mmCIF file of C-alpha atoms and ligand atoms in Angstrom:
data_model
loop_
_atom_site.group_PDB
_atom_site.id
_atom_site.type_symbol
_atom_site.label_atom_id
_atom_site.label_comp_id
_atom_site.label_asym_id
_atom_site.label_seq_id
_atom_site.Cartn_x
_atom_site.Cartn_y
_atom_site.Cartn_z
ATOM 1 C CA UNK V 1 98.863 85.604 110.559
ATOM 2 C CA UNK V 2 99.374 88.699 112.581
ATOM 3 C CA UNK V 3 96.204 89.599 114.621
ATOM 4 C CA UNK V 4 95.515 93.414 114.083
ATOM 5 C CA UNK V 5 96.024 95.721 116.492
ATOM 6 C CA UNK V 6 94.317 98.534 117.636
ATOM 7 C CA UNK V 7 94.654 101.997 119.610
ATOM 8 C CA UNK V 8 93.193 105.123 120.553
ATOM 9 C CA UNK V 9 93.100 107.942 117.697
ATOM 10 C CA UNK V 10 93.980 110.734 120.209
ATOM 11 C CA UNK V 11 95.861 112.984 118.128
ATOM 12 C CA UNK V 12 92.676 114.123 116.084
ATOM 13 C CA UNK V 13 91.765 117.542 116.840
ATOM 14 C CA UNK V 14 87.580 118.168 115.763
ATOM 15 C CA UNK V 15 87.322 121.702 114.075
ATOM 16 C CA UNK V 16 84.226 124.256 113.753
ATOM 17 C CA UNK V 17 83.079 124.254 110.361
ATOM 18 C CA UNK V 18 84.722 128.016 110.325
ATOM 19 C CA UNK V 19 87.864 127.579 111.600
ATOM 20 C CA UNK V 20 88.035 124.339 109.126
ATOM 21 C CA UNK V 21 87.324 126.774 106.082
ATOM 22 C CA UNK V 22 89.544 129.486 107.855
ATOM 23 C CA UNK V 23 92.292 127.021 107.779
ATOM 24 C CA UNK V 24 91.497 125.764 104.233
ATOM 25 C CA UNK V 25 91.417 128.754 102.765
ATOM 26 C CA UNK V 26 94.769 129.790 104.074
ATOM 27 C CA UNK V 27 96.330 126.919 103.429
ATOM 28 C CA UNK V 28 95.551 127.353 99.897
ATOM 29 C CA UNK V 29 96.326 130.877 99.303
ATOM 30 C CA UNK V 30 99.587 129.373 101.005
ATOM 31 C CA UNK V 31 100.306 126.374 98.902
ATOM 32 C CA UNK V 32 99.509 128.889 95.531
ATOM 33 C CA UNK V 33 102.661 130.676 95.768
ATOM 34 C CA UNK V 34 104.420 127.427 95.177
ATOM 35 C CA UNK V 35 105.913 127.988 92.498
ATOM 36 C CA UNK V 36 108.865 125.613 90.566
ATOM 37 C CA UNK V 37 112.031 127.225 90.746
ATOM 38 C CA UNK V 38 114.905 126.359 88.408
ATOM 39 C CA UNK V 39 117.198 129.939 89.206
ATOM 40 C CA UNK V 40 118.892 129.066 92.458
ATOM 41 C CA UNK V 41 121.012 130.429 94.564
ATOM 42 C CA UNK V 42 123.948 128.740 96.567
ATOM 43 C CA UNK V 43 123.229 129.286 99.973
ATOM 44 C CA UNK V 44 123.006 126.332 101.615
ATOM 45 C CA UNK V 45 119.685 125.284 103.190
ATOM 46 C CA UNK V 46 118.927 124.321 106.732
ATOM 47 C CA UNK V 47 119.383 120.586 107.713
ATOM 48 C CA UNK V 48 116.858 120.827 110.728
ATOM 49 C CA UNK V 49 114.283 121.685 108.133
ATOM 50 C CA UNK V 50 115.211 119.629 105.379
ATOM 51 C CA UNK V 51 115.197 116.800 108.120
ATOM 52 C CA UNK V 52 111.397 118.092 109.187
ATOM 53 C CA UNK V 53 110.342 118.153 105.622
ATOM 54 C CA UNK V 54 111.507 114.567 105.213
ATOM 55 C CA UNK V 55 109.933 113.545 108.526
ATOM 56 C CA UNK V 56 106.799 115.168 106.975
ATOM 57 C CA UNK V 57 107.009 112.726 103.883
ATOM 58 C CA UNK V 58 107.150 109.983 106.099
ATOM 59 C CA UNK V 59 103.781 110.216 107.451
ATOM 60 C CA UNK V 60 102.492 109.765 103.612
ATOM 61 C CA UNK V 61 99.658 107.030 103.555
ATOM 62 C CA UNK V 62 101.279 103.750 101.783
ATOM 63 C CA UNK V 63 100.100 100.603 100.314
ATOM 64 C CA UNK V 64 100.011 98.135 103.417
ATOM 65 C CA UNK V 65 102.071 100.835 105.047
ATOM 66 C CA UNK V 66 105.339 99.560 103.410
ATOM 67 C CA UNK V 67 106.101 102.722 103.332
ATOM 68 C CA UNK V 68 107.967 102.213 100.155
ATOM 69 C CA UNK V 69 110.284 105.034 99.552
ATOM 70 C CA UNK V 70 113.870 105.795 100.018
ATOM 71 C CA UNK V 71 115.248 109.791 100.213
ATOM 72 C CA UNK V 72 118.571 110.055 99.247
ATOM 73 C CA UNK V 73 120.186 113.817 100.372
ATOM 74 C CA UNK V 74 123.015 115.418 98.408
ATOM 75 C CA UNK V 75 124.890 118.466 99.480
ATOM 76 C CA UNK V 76 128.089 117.456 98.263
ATOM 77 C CA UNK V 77 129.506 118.698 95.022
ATOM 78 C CA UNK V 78 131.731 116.368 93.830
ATOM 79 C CA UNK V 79 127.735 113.615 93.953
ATOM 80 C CA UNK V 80 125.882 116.776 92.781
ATOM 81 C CA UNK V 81 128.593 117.140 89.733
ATOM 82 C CA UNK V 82 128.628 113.427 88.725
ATOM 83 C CA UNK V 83 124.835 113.889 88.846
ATOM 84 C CA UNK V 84 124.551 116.803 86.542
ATOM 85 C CA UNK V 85 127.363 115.240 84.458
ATOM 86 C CA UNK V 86 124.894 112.067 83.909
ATOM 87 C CA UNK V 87 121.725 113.967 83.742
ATOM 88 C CA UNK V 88 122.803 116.295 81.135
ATOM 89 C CA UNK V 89 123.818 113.424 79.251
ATOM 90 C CA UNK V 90 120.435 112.203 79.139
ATOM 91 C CA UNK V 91 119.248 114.938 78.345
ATOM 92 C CA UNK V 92 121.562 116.003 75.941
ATOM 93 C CA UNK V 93 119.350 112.444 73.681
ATOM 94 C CA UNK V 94 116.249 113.308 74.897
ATOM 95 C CA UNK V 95 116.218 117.246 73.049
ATOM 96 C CA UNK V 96 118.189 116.272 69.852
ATOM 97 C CA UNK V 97 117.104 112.596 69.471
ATOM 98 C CA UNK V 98 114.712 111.093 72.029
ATOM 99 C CA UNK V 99 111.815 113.435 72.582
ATOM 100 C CA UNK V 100 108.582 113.387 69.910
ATOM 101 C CA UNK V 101 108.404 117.061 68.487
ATOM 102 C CA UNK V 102 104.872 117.350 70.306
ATOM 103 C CA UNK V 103 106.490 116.879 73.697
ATOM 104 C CA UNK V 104 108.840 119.677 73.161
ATOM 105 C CA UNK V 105 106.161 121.886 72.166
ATOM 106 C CA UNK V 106 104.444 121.318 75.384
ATOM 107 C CA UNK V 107 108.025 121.732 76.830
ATOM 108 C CA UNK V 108 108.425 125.350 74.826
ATOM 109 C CA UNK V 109 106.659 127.831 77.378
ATOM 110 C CA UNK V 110 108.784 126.251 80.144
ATOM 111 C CA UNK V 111 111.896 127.447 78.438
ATOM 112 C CA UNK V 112 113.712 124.169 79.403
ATOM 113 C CA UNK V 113 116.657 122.644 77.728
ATOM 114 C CA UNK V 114 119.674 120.117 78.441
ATOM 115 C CA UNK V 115 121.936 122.082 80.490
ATOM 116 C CA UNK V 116 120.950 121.509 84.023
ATOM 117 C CA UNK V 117 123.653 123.738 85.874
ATOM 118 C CA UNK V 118 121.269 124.089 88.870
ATOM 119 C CA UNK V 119 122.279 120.211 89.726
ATOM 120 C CA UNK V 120 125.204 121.948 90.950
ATOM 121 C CA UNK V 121 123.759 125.452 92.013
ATOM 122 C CA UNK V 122 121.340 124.364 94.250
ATOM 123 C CA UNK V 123 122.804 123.461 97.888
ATOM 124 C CA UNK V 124 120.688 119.814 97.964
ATOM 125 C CA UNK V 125 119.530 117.389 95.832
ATOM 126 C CA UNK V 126 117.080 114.637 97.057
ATOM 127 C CA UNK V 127 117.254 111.634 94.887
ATOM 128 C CA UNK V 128 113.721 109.650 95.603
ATOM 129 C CA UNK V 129 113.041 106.560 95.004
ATOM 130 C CA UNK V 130 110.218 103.810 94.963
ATOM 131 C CA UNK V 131 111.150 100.524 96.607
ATOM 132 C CA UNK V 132 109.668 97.774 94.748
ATOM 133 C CA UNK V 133 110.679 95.159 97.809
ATOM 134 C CA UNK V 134 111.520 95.698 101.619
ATOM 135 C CA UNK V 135 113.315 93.954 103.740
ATOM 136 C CA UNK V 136 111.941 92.404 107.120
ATOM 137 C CA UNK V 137 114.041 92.834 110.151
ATOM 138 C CA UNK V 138 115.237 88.952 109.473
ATOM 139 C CA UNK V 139 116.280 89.729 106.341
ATOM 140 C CA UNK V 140 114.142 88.347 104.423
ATOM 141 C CA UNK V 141 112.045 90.495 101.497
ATOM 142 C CA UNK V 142 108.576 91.239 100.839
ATOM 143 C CA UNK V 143 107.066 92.943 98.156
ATOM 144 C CA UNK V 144 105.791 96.470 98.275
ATOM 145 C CA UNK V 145 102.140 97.317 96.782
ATOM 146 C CA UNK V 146 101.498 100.241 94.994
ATOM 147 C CA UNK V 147 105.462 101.288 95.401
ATOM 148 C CA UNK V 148 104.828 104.616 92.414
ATOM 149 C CA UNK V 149 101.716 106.220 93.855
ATOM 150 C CA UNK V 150 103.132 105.953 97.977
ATOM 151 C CA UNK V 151 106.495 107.569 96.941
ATOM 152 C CA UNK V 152 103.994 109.666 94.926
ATOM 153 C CA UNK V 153 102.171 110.758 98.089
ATOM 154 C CA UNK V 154 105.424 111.248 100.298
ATOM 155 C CA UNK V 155 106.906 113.248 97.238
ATOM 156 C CA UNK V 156 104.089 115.450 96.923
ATOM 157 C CA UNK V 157 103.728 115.944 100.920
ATOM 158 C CA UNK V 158 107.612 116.541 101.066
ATOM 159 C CA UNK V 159 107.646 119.454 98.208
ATOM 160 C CA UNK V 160 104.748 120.811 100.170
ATOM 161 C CA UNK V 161 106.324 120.689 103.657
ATOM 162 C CA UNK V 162 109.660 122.711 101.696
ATOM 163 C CA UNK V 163 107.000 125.353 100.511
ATOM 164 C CA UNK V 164 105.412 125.376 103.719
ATOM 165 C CA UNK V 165 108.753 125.961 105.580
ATOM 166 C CA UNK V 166 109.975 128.559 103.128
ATOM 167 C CA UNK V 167 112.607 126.841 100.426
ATOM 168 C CA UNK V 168 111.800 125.963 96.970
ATOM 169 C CA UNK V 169 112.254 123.391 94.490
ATOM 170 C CA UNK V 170 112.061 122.213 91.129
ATOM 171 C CA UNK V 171 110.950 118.117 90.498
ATOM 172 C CA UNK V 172 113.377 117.380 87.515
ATOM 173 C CA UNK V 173 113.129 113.727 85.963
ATOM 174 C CA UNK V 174 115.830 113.437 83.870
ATOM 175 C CA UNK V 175 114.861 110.142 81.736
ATOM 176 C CA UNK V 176 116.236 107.034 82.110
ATOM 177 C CA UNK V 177 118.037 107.790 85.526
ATOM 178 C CA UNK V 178 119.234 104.570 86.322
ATOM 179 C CA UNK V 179 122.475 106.506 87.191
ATOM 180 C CA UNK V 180 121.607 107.778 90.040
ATOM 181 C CA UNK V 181 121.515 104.232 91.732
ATOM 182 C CA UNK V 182 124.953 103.757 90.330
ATOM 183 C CA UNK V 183 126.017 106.986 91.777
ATOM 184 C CA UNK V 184 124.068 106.784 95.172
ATOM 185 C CA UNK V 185 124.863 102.736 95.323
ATOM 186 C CA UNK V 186 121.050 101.907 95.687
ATOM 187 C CA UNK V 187 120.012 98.641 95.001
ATOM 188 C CA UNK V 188 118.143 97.889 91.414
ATOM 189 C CA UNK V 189 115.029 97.187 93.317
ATOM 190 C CA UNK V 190 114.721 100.588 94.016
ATOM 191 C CA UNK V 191 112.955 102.560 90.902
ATOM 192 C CA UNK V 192 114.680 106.425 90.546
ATOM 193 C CA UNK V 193 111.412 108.461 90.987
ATOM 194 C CA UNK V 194 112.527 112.011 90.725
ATOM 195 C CA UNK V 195 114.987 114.385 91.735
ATOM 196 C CA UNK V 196 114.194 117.246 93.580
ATOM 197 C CA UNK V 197 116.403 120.013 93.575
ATOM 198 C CA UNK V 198 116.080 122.529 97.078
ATOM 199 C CA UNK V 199 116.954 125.806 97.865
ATOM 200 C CA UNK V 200 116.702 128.841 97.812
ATOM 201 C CA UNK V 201 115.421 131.085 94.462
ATOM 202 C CA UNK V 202 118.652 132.979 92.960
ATOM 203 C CA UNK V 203 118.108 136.863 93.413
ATOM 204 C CA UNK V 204 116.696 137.433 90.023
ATOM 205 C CA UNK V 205 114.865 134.273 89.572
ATOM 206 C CA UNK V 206 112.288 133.998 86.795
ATOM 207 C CA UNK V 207 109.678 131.834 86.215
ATOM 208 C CA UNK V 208 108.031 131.059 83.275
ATOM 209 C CA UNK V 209 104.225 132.724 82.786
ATOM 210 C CA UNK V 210 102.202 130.110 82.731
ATOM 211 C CA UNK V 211 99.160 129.529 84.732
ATOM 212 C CA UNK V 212 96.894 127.230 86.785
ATOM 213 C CA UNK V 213 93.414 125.650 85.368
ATOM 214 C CA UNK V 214 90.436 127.195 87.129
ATOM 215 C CA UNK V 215 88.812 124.747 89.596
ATOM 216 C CA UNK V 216 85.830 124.129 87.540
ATOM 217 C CA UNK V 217 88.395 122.580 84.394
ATOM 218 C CA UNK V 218 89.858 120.486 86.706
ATOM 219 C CA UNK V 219 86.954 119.144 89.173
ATOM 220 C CA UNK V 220 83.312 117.823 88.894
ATOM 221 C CA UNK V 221 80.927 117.440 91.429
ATOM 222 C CA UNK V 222 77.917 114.727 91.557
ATOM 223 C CA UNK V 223 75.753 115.423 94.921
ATOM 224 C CA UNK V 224 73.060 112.643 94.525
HETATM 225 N N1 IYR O 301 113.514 115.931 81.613
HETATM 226 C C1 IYR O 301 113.646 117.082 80.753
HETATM 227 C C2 IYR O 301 112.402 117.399 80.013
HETATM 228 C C3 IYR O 301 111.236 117.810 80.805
HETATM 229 C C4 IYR O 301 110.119 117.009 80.799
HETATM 230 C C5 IYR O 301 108.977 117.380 81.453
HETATM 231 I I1 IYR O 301 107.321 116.234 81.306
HETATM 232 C C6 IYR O 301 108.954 118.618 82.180
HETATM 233 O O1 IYR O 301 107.820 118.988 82.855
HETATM 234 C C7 IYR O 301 110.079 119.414 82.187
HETATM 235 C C8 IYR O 301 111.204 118.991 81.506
HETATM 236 C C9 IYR O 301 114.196 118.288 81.544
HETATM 237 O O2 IYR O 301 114.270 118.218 82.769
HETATM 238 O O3 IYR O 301 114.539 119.283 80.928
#
């Protein structure tokens, strides 16, 4: 077995306990007007900062540090339209057959339904997915643990790094999308975990009015 290694942790940088809430506190105020966007527009969005914002969900923690994860970018149109054509087929079952009538009543106040035109819209689509096995340099494979919640963690660090750097995006999970190993010729070990859809908000972009729980619905605190 491999004898651990270890190094330095240099890159830590200790904070007062004001400048720590400072930061905190403007980070959140930041990360609150993250909204999910489904009106785009089609400018097209940087590459050096979609590149940054995948670099970002690199540095997720992962189970082992298998990094388990796979980004797959789409700007072209002719993926993006064989995408929406499969989505929207999926979807198309899942509002007149597949979905229980108490999930589209949750669904109502988003004011979603089976035509997905922003899969085309929006400049980029990044197709993630969970890697169930990796490969070692020799080939050979080795299985990843906790593959859903580490492509969870780089997911929810990549939508953040977008907000942070100014696009926004919508996490769509059309259901079953198998298809978009076909399309993107991804092996079957790899499980579709969502597609986000990046860009910019359309001009007249609206949202639905919903809201966030308060802290206290959503937290508890035990001090002894
Ligand atoms: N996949 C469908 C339905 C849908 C499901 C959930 I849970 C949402 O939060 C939003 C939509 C769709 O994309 O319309």
């Amino acid at each position: 077995m491999k004898q651990p290694e270890f190094v330095q942790y240099d890159a830590y940088v200790r904070r007062s306990v004001d400048d720590m809430t400072a930061r905190a506190e403007r980070f959140y105020e930041q990360m609150d007007t993250r909204r999910t966007v489904r009106d785009f527009s089609h400018e097209p969005v940087p590459s050096s900062v979609i590149e940054y914002a995948l670099r970002t969900a690199g540095t997720a923690p992962s189970g082992a540090n298998l990094q388990p994860w796979h980004f797959g970018v789409v700007s072209g149109p002719e993926t993006k339209r064989e995408i929406r054509k499969a989505a929207e087929e999926e979807e198309r079952e899942f509002y007149t057959r597949r979905a229980p009538q108490a999930w589209l009543d949750a669904l109502a106040p988003l004011g979603t339904d089976a035509n997905k035109a922003f899969l085309e819209t929006a400049p980029l689509l990044i197709a993630v997915f969970a890697q169930t096995v990796g490969h070692l340099a020799d080939g050979r494979k080795v299985k990843h643990y906790y593959p859903t919640e580490s492509t969870g963690l780089a997911t929810g660090m990549l939508i953040t790094a977008l907000h942070n750097a100014g696009l926004v995006c919508l996490t769509h999970t059309p259901s079953p999308m198998r298809f978009l190993n076909k399309i993107l010729g991804r092996p079957k070990s790899e499980r579709p975990y969502l597609l986000l859809v990046v860009g910019y908000p359309a001009e007249n972009a609206k949202l639905p009015n919903i809201s966030r729980k308060a802290l206290s619905d959503f937290v508890s605190y035990r001090a002894h």
